[in-house]
Tab-separated table of C-alpha atoms and ligand atoms in Angstrom:
chain	number	residue	atom	x	y	z
A	10	MET	CA	-81.642	-33.511	81.560
A	11	ARG	CA	-79.592	-31.088	78.792
A	12	VAL	CA	-80.991	-32.359	75.392
A	13	LEU	CA	-79.410	-31.646	72.371
A	14	VAL	CA	-82.148	-31.205	68.997
A	15	THR	CA	-79.870	-31.220	65.977
A	16	GLY	CA	-82.212	-29.763	63.033
A	17	GLY	CA	-84.107	-28.340	66.095
A	18	ALA	CA	-85.197	-25.284	63.993
A	19	GLY	CA	-86.675	-27.688	61.381
A	20	PHE	CA	-90.308	-28.414	60.979
A	21	LEU	CA	-90.021	-31.433	63.612
A	22	GLY	CA	-87.189	-30.215	65.438
A	23	SER	CA	-89.165	-27.269	66.506
A	24	HIS	CA	-92.013	-29.343	67.900
A	25	LEU	CA	-89.791	-31.510	69.927
A	26	SER	CA	-87.828	-28.655	71.187
A	27	GLU	CA	-91.003	-27.088	72.452
A	28	ARG	CA	-92.334	-30.250	73.984
A	29	LEU	CA	-88.763	-31.104	75.942
A	30	LEU	CA	-88.835	-27.878	77.251
A	31	ALA	CA	-92.526	-27.949	78.563
A	32	THR	CA	-91.504	-31.717	79.981
A	33	GLY	CA	-88.735	-29.336	81.945
A	34	HIS	CA	-85.579	-30.277	80.412
A	35	GLU	CA	-82.948	-27.986	78.861
A	36	VAL	CA	-82.601	-27.575	75.071
A	37	ILE	CA	-79.894	-26.945	73.163
A	38	CYS	CA	-80.998	-26.147	69.453
A	39	LEU	CA	-78.393	-26.932	66.611
A	40	ASP	CA	-79.234	-25.866	63.112
A	41	ASN	CA	-77.237	-24.485	59.874
A	42	PHE	CA	-80.691	-22.892	58.841
A	43	PHE	CA	-80.585	-24.513	55.531
A	44	THR	CA	-84.487	-25.392	55.911
A	45	GLY	CA	-84.740	-24.269	59.229
A	46	GLN	CA	-86.537	-20.881	59.905
A	47	ARG	CA	-85.706	-18.815	63.192
A	48	LYS	CA	-89.606	-18.193	63.466
A	49	ASN	CA	-90.172	-21.827	64.052
A	50	ILE	CA	-88.284	-21.485	67.152
A	51	GLU	CA	-88.812	-17.233	67.959
A	52	HIS	CA	-91.021	-18.218	70.838
A	53	LEU	CA	-88.458	-20.270	72.622
A	54	ILE	CA	-86.104	-17.684	72.529
A	55	GLY	CA	-85.825	-16.024	76.056
A	56	ASN	CA	-86.739	-19.189	77.715
A	57	ARG	CA	-83.537	-19.760	80.067
A	58	ASN	CA	-83.658	-23.333	79.673
A	59	PHE	CA	-83.240	-23.035	75.823
A	60	GLU	CA	-80.097	-22.182	74.053
A	61	LEU	CA	-79.508	-21.811	69.894
A	62	VAL	CA	-76.155	-22.877	68.137
A	63	ARG	CA	-75.669	-22.423	64.539
A	64	HIS	CA	-73.684	-25.170	63.630
A	65	ASP	CA	-73.146	-27.615	60.735
A	66	VAL	CA	-73.259	-31.178	61.749
A	67	THR	CA	-71.004	-32.005	59.023
A	68	LEU	CA	-68.360	-30.493	61.451
A	69	PRO	CA	-67.455	-31.575	64.804
A	70	ILE	CA	-68.937	-29.860	68.080
A	71	LEU	CA	-67.835	-30.275	72.014
A	72	LEU	CA	-70.962	-30.257	74.137
A	73	GLU	CA	-72.009	-31.841	77.178
A	74	VAL	CA	-75.226	-33.425	77.102
A	75	ASP	CA	-77.595	-36.018	78.174
A	76	ARG	CA	-79.370	-36.761	75.316
A	77	ILE	CA	-79.134	-36.043	71.281
A	78	TYR	CA	-81.952	-36.386	69.337
A	79	ASN	CA	-80.344	-36.212	65.718
A	80	LEU	CA	-82.980	-34.416	62.983
A	81	ALA	CA	-80.546	-32.322	61.378
A	82	CYS	CA	-81.256	-33.372	57.335
A	83	PRO	CA	-83.212	-31.609	54.723
A	84	ALA	CA	-86.327	-34.003	54.551
A	85	SER	CA	-88.441	-32.875	51.433
A	86	PRO	CA	-87.425	-33.995	47.897
A	87	VAL	CA	-86.899	-30.778	46.500
A	88	HIS	CA	-84.605	-29.644	49.332
A	89	TYR	CA	-82.505	-32.998	49.555
A	90	GLN	CA	-82.198	-32.788	46.182
A	91	TYR	CA	-80.771	-29.224	45.803
A	92	ASN	CA	-77.326	-30.100	46.958
A	93	PRO	CA	-77.306	-33.975	47.179
A	94	VAL	CA	-73.763	-34.148	47.890
A	95	LYS	CA	-74.133	-32.218	50.914
A	96	THR	CA	-77.446	-34.139	51.588
A	97	ILE	CA	-75.463	-37.431	51.888
A	98	LYS	CA	-72.925	-35.411	53.957
A	99	THR	CA	-75.126	-34.646	56.612
A	100	SER	CA	-76.389	-37.831	57.115
A	101	VAL	CA	-73.013	-39.563	57.276
A	102	MET	CA	-70.541	-37.347	58.725
A	103	GLY	CA	-73.587	-35.612	60.697
A	104	ALA	CA	-73.881	-39.039	62.412
A	105	ILE	CA	-70.454	-39.738	62.778
A	106	ASN	CA	-70.051	-36.352	64.647
A	107	MET	CA	-73.173	-37.026	66.465
A	108	LEU	CA	-72.185	-40.430	67.708
A	109	GLY	CA	-68.362	-39.274	68.509
A	110	LEU	CA	-70.282	-36.903	70.829
A	111	ALA	CA	-72.667	-39.658	72.451
A	112	LYS	CA	-69.683	-41.728	72.849
A	113	ARG	CA	-67.513	-39.081	74.683
A	114	THR	CA	-70.397	-37.849	76.974
A	115	LYS	CA	-72.201	-40.859	77.201
A	116	ALA	CA	-75.477	-39.326	76.281
A	117	ARG	CA	-78.585	-41.324	74.585
A	118	ILE	CA	-78.570	-40.621	70.924
A	119	LEU	CA	-81.718	-41.059	68.875
A	120	GLN	CA	-81.519	-40.781	64.836
A	121	ALA	CA	-84.474	-39.741	62.838
A	122	SER	CA	-84.265	-42.006	60.173
A	123	THR	CA	-87.179	-42.665	57.591
A	124	SER	CA	-89.306	-44.874	55.952
A	125	GLU	CA	-87.456	-44.028	52.711
A	126	VAL	CA	-84.857	-46.993	53.911
A	127	TYR	CA	-87.565	-48.975	52.457
A	128	GLY	CA	-87.459	-47.718	49.174
A	129	ASP	CA	-90.062	-48.445	46.492
A	130	PRO	CA	-91.333	-51.293	48.932
A	131	GLU	CA	-92.186	-54.798	47.554
A	132	VAL	CA	-93.547	-55.445	51.267
A	133	HIS	CA	-96.986	-54.261	52.292
A	134	PRO	CA	-97.431	-52.521	54.888
A	135	GLN	CA	-93.838	-52.272	55.841
A	136	PRO	CA	-92.389	-54.038	59.142
A	137	GLU	CA	-89.030	-53.314	60.421
A	138	SER	CA	-87.803	-56.154	59.622
A	139	TYR	CA	-88.317	-55.685	55.825
A	140	TRP	CA	-84.707	-54.323	54.356
A	141	GLY	CA	-86.057	-52.489	51.661
A	142	SER	CA	-85.857	-51.742	47.934
A	143	VAL	CA	-83.833	-48.720	47.288
A	144	ASN	CA	-82.250	-47.469	44.285
A	145	PRO	CA	-78.693	-46.589	45.104
A	146	ILE	CA	-77.911	-44.621	42.014
A	147	GLY	CA	-81.107	-42.326	41.663
A	148	ILE	CA	-82.277	-38.793	42.550
A	149	ARG	CA	-83.535	-39.951	45.954
A	150	SER	CA	-80.556	-42.148	46.740
A	151	CYS	CA	-78.499	-38.883	48.484
A	152	TYR	CA	-81.322	-38.920	51.530
A	153	ASP	CA	-82.253	-42.736	51.380
A	154	GLU	CA	-78.885	-44.015	50.987
A	155	GLY	CA	-77.594	-41.591	53.542
A	156	LYS	CA	-80.102	-42.501	55.950
A	157	ARG	CA	-79.406	-46.090	55.394
A	158	VAL	CA	-75.369	-45.361	56.260
A	159	ALA	CA	-76.646	-43.564	59.216
A	160	GLU	CA	-78.625	-46.543	60.823
A	161	THR	CA	-75.861	-48.840	59.792
A	162	LEU	CA	-73.238	-46.441	61.977
A	163	PHE	CA	-75.628	-46.149	64.712
A	164	MET	CA	-75.531	-50.042	65.124
A	165	ASP	CA	-71.821	-50.144	64.611
A	166	TYR	CA	-71.468	-47.635	67.376
A	167	HIS	CA	-73.650	-49.875	69.626
A	168	ARG	CA	-71.855	-52.864	69.004
A	169	GLN	CA	-68.238	-51.758	68.744
A	170	ASN	CA	-68.442	-48.803	71.401
A	171	ALA	CA	-71.447	-49.681	73.455
A	172	VAL	CA	-73.223	-46.367	72.382
A	173	ASP	CA	-76.408	-46.194	73.819
A	174	ILE	CA	-78.845	-45.610	70.338
A	175	ARG	CA	-82.270	-45.496	69.292
A	176	ILE	CA	-83.498	-45.328	65.855
A	177	ILE	CA	-86.859	-44.367	64.401
A	178	ARG	CA	-88.190	-44.640	61.054
A	179	ILE	CA	-90.317	-41.524	60.482
A	180	PHE	CA	-93.533	-41.907	57.910
A	181	ASN	CA	-94.492	-38.638	56.083
A	182	THR	CA	-95.437	-36.355	58.704
A	183	TYR	CA	-97.113	-32.978	58.458
A	184	GLY	CA	-98.679	-30.064	60.660
A	185	PRO	CA	-98.102	-26.315	61.648
A	186	ARG	CA	-94.747	-24.761	60.832
A	187	MET	CA	-93.803	-27.014	57.661
A	188	HIS	CA	-92.398	-24.594	55.186
A	189	PRO	CA	-95.040	-23.187	52.432
A	190	ASN	CA	-92.428	-23.845	49.676
A	191	ASP	CA	-91.310	-26.938	51.421
A	192	GLY	CA	-92.476	-29.051	48.510
A	193	ARG	CA	-93.579	-31.749	50.240
A	194	VAL	CA	-97.364	-32.862	49.183
A	195	VAL	CA	-99.413	-31.474	52.060
A	196	SER	CA	-97.984	-28.552	52.345
A	197	ASN	CA	-97.954	-27.969	48.474
A	198	PHE	CA	-101.966	-28.897	48.151
A	199	ILE	CA	-102.953	-26.498	50.982
A	200	VAL	CA	-101.028	-23.444	50.053
A	201	GLN	CA	-102.171	-24.037	46.349
A	202	ALA	CA	-105.774	-24.651	47.676
A	203	LEU	CA	-105.938	-21.786	49.668
A	204	ARG	CA	-104.525	-19.217	47.144
A	205	GLY	CA	-106.834	-20.908	44.286
A	206	GLN	CA	-104.174	-22.268	42.397
A	207	ASP	CA	-104.019	-25.348	40.611
A	208	ILE	CA	-103.349	-28.786	42.671
A	209	SER	CA	-100.469	-30.518	41.626
A	210	ILE	CA	-100.674	-34.301	41.035
A	211	TYR	CA	-97.668	-36.004	40.153
A	212	GLY	CA	-97.919	-39.230	38.015
A	213	ASP	CA	-101.599	-40.583	38.067
A	214	GLY	CA	-102.080	-39.683	41.657
A	215	LEU	CA	-102.816	-43.390	42.553
A	216	GLN	CA	-99.769	-43.688	44.528
A	217	THR	CA	-100.354	-43.866	48.360
A	218	ARG	CA	-98.606	-42.606	51.597
A	219	SER	CA	-99.522	-42.450	55.486
A	220	PHE	CA	-99.520	-39.139	56.973
A	221	CYS	CA	-99.002	-38.662	60.689
A	222	TYR	CA	-99.950	-35.408	62.665
A	223	VAL	CA	-96.823	-34.017	64.125
A	224	ASP	CA	-98.079	-33.975	67.685
A	225	ASP	CA	-98.464	-37.621	67.118
A	226	LEU	CA	-95.097	-38.062	65.977
A	227	ILE	CA	-93.441	-36.110	68.791
A	228	SER	CA	-94.823	-38.509	71.147
A	229	GLY	CA	-93.934	-41.262	69.457
A	230	MET	CA	-90.609	-39.958	69.242
A	231	MET	CA	-89.904	-39.090	72.936
A	232	GLY	CA	-91.534	-42.537	73.960
A	233	VAL	CA	-89.056	-44.590	71.791
A	234	MET	CA	-86.097	-42.367	73.381
A	235	GLU	CA	-86.522	-42.770	77.005
A	236	GLN	CA	-87.951	-46.795	76.878
A	237	THR	CA	-85.332	-49.149	77.500
A	238	VAL	CA	-86.312	-52.622	75.885
A	239	SER	CA	-85.499	-51.732	72.263
A	240	ILE	CA	-82.543	-49.691	70.783
A	241	GLY	CA	-84.517	-49.774	67.375
A	242	PRO	CA	-85.552	-49.170	64.512
A	243	VAL	CA	-89.282	-48.597	65.354
A	244	ASN	CA	-91.536	-47.382	62.751
A	245	VAL	CA	-93.519	-44.196	63.644
A	246	GLY	CA	-96.304	-43.497	61.588
A	247	ASN	CA	-100.242	-43.213	60.746
A	248	PRO	CA	-100.943	-46.519	59.363
A	249	GLY	CA	-104.010	-44.882	57.505
A	250	GLU	CA	-102.996	-44.939	53.843
A	251	PHE	CA	-104.564	-42.718	51.131
A	252	SER	CA	-103.792	-42.056	47.533
A	253	MET	CA	-102.671	-38.303	46.568
A	254	LEU	CA	-105.827	-38.127	44.614
A	255	GLU	CA	-107.766	-38.865	47.757
A	256	LEU	CA	-105.514	-36.080	49.841
A	257	ALA	CA	-106.134	-33.635	47.014
A	258	GLN	CA	-110.047	-34.368	47.372
A	259	LEU	CA	-109.857	-33.790	51.293
A	260	VAL	CA	-107.850	-30.425	51.252
A	261	MET	CA	-110.304	-29.158	48.375
A	262	GLU	CA	-113.369	-30.146	50.660
A	263	LEU	CA	-111.512	-28.594	54.187
A	264	THR	CA	-110.748	-25.280	51.872
A	265	GLY	CA	-113.489	-25.074	49.562
A	266	THR	CA	-111.205	-24.188	46.954
A	267	LYS	CA	-112.052	-23.569	43.374
A	268	SER	CA	-108.564	-24.919	42.174
A	269	ARG	CA	-108.609	-27.268	39.644
A	270	LEU	CA	-106.309	-30.841	39.632
A	271	ILE	CA	-103.368	-30.547	36.998
A	272	TYR	CA	-101.023	-33.398	36.263
A	273	HIS	CA	-97.485	-33.310	36.349
A	274	PRO	CA	-95.018	-36.203	35.281
A	275	ILE	CA	-94.148	-38.375	38.345
A	276	PRO	CA	-90.381	-38.017	39.773
A	277	SER	CA	-88.137	-40.996	38.934
A	278	ASP	CA	-88.164	-43.464	41.698
A	279	ASP	CA	-91.071	-42.093	43.698
A	280	PRO	CA	-92.612	-45.097	45.704
A	281	ARG	CA	-95.780	-46.430	44.657
A	282	GLN	CA	-96.998	-47.271	48.209
A	283	ARG	CA	-96.223	-46.778	51.845
A	284	LYS	CA	-97.643	-47.569	55.173
A	285	PRO	CA	-96.245	-48.378	58.466
A	286	ASN	CA	-96.765	-51.624	60.307
A	287	ILE	CA	-96.672	-50.212	63.746
A	288	ASP	CA	-96.772	-53.396	65.997
A	289	ARG	CA	-93.435	-52.846	67.746
A	290	ILE	CA	-94.264	-49.436	68.872
A	291	LYS	CA	-97.417	-50.108	69.985
A	292	GLU	CA	-96.004	-53.132	71.980
A	293	LEU	CA	-93.427	-51.086	73.063
A	294	LEU	CA	-95.198	-48.122	74.525
A	295	GLY	CA	-98.549	-48.606	73.846
A	296	TRP	CA	-98.380	-45.922	71.452
A	297	GLU	CA	-100.510	-45.167	68.399
A	298	PRO	CA	-101.776	-42.263	66.651
A	299	THR	CA	-104.817	-40.467	67.933
A	300	ILE	CA	-104.886	-37.430	65.176
A	301	ALA	CA	-107.090	-38.976	62.007
A	302	LEU	CA	-105.837	-37.278	58.613
A	303	ARG	CA	-109.038	-35.186	58.387
A	304	GLU	CA	-108.713	-33.360	61.990
A	305	GLY	CA	-104.975	-32.758	61.177
A	306	LEU	CA	-105.643	-31.230	57.893
A	307	VAL	CA	-108.367	-29.002	59.338
A	308	LYS	CA	-105.294	-27.787	62.341
A	309	THR	CA	-102.845	-27.595	59.307
A	310	ILE	CA	-104.926	-25.380	57.037
A	311	ALA	CA	-105.588	-23.027	59.716
A	312	TYR	CA	-101.806	-22.821	60.404
A	313	PHE	CA	-101.057	-22.137	56.741
A	314	ASP	CA	-104.040	-19.537	56.290
A	315	GLN	CA	-102.710	-17.304	59.312
A	316	ALA	CA	-99.294	-17.634	57.958
A	317	LEU	CA	-100.144	-16.923	54.296
A	318	ALA	CA	-102.325	-13.788	55.508
A	319	THR	CA	-99.379	-12.747	57.603
A	320	SER	CA	-96.848	-13.014	54.947
A	321	GLN	CA	-99.206	-11.300	52.544
A	322	THR	CA	-99.393	-8.521	54.826
A	323	LYS	CA	-95.805	-8.338	55.757
A	324	SER	CA	-94.621	-8.321	51.547
A	325	GLN	CA	-97.118	-5.341	51.316
A	326	VAL	CA	-95.902	-3.583	54.098
A	327	ASP	CA	-92.277	-4.014	52.778
B	28	NAD	P1	-86.851	-29.969	57.979
B	28	NAD	O1	-86.282	-29.677	56.738
B	28	NAD	O2	-87.849	-28.887	58.352
B	28	NAD	O3	-85.684	-29.864	59.121
B	28	NAD	C1	-84.524	-30.066	59.082
B	28	NAD	C2	-83.465	-29.327	59.852
B	28	NAD	O4	-82.269	-29.689	59.997
B	28	NAD	C3	-83.350	-27.781	59.228
B	28	NAD	O5	-84.082	-27.009	60.300
B	28	NAD	C4	-81.903	-27.522	58.686
B	28	NAD	O6	-81.957	-26.191	58.379
B	28	NAD	C5	-81.395	-28.639	59.580
B	28	NAD	N1	-80.090	-28.984	58.672
B	28	NAD	C6	-79.935	-29.657	57.609
B	28	NAD	N2	-79.021	-29.728	57.351
B	28	NAD	C7	-78.129	-29.593	58.511
B	28	NAD	C8	-76.840	-29.459	58.682
B	28	NAD	N3	-75.728	-30.150	57.629
B	28	NAD	N4	-76.563	-29.144	59.988
B	28	NAD	C9	-77.360	-28.514	60.997
B	28	NAD	N5	-78.436	-28.790	60.475
B	28	NAD	C10	-79.003	-28.972	59.480
B	28	NAD	O7	-87.407	-31.357	58.174
B	28	NAD	P2	-88.299	-32.077	58.952
B	28	NAD	O8	-89.586	-32.652	58.497
B	28	NAD	O9	-88.436	-31.247	60.290
B	28	NAD	O10	-87.399	-33.350	59.336
B	28	NAD	C11	-86.657	-33.567	60.332
B	28	NAD	C12	-86.104	-34.788	60.364
B	28	NAD	O11	-86.816	-35.943	60.342
B	28	NAD	C13	-84.932	-35.417	59.186
B	28	NAD	O12	-83.712	-35.784	59.565
B	28	NAD	C14	-86.014	-36.102	58.391
B	28	NAD	O13	-85.227	-36.617	57.458
B	28	NAD	C15	-86.545	-36.909	59.449
B	28	NAD	N6	-87.751	-37.336	58.740
B	28	NAD	C16	-88.529	-36.413	58.467
B	28	NAD	C17	-90.151	-37.059	57.932
B	28	NAD	C18	-91.544	-36.062	57.868
B	28	NAD	O14	-92.248	-36.268	57.315
B	28	NAD	N7	-91.302	-34.970	58.229
B	28	NAD	C19	-90.288	-38.522	57.654
B	28	NAD	C20	-89.002	-38.979	57.797
B	28	NAD	C21	-88.053	-38.773	58.443
B	29	UDP	N1	-96.735	-35.033	45.266
B	29	UDP	C1	-97.374	-34.454	44.501
B	29	UDP	N2	-97.816	-33.320	44.402
B	29	UDP	C2	-97.099	-32.392	44.848
B	29	UDP	C3	-95.947	-32.942	45.709
B	29	UDP	C4	-95.881	-34.577	45.711
B	29	UDP	O1	-98.471	-35.737	43.773
B	29	UDP	O2	-96.955	-31.170	44.516
B	29	UDP	C5	-96.480	-36.454	45.317
B	29	UDP	C6	-95.230	-37.341	45.344
B	29	UDP	O3	-95.064	-37.567	44.066
B	29	UDP	C7	-95.137	-38.524	45.930
B	29	UDP	C8	-96.154	-38.116	47.305
B	29	UDP	O4	-97.044	-36.495	46.808
B	29	UDP	O5	-95.889	-39.647	45.457
B	29	UDP	C9	-95.336	-37.412	48.668
B	29	UDP	O6	-94.233	-36.671	48.551
B	29	UDP	P1	-93.681	-35.825	49.213
B	29	UDP	O7	-92.781	-35.239	48.494
B	29	UDP	O8	-94.273	-34.914	50.324
B	29	UDP	O9	-92.924	-37.221	49.928
B	29	UDP	P2	-92.328	-38.548	49.941
B	29	UDP	O10	-92.371	-38.894	48.155
B	29	UDP	O11	-90.834	-38.090	50.386
B	29	UDP	O12	-93.113	-39.406	50.640
């Protein structure tokens, strides 16, 4: 099949593109390079089944495709809050443009939604049936509400125009190819630990997240795309729940760093807890995560160790 991956040069998009090519598909990787990096997909350039298109999803595009994975959107709070108006435009106009493309080409389309649609959840763990608790006017709203509207658009294009849709709600995912300055907690802690810098804990560090290793996430995402039972939404994540202090301790143990913890104010609307209920995807695909946090962190630390060493050598040469 010919598969369009929007946000294909980003962290998840580059892993997805790689897996799609390995499965024998043609991939059109579309990206505006806001947070994506050319080096994430450099190894795919030259593959005759891979095509790179620099384009912004807020603008329409004419392509002929069989599948669309709509991943274009900055995912780290630091990046999505940099230009909040652009963030919400990317989610809303991006969804409209990609749904329009799906409608015209009759392609099946999957939306990369997020656990952020649950906001600061009052139900724990979060099942897909929970409608969420989102502040519509806070600093996270450009992302959370943009993703909620995108889900609405997907459901309405399905009801009104019979577009073949899938929606997944991704919980915090980590792994190689996260940007060192991404600002999300796993990359921050690992980079700080490897550089011997203070580990930045926001708030008391007792807030929780559930961390999924990227390879597991991609298997779940591709599985949901190809099943024909549920148009979504489907949670994809690892139910292992950790406080930020527990995460910091694990990163410190695995890197053997002498870094110390330093406490910063908690950003506003930072959710207190988050953990997926994954009954639906288990039932649909028999999918569950296979890589525990410790194992995934070892792989991710090895990646950053090498990436930081290479960038240091490069800057010395430059
Ligand atoms: P990322 O920032 O690494 O990737 C996003 C990609 O989209 C980048 O390559 C960026 O340049 C591109 N992009 C941004 N705006 C664009 C636009 N207007 N037009 C074209 N391209 C644009 O983030 P990621 O972690 O790979 O996330 C990918 C998707 O998954 C996002 O939609 C995100 O909301 C969703 N998601 C990710 C996580 C996670 O933990 N990684 C969790 C929930 C949801
Ligand atoms: N966080 C932290 N230190 C950091 C970065 C993040 O303690 O250097 C906390 C943040 O306040 C949040 C959690 O880690 O409670 C996860 O943050 P991230 O930005 O990775 O994702 P999200 O909040 O979107 O789940």
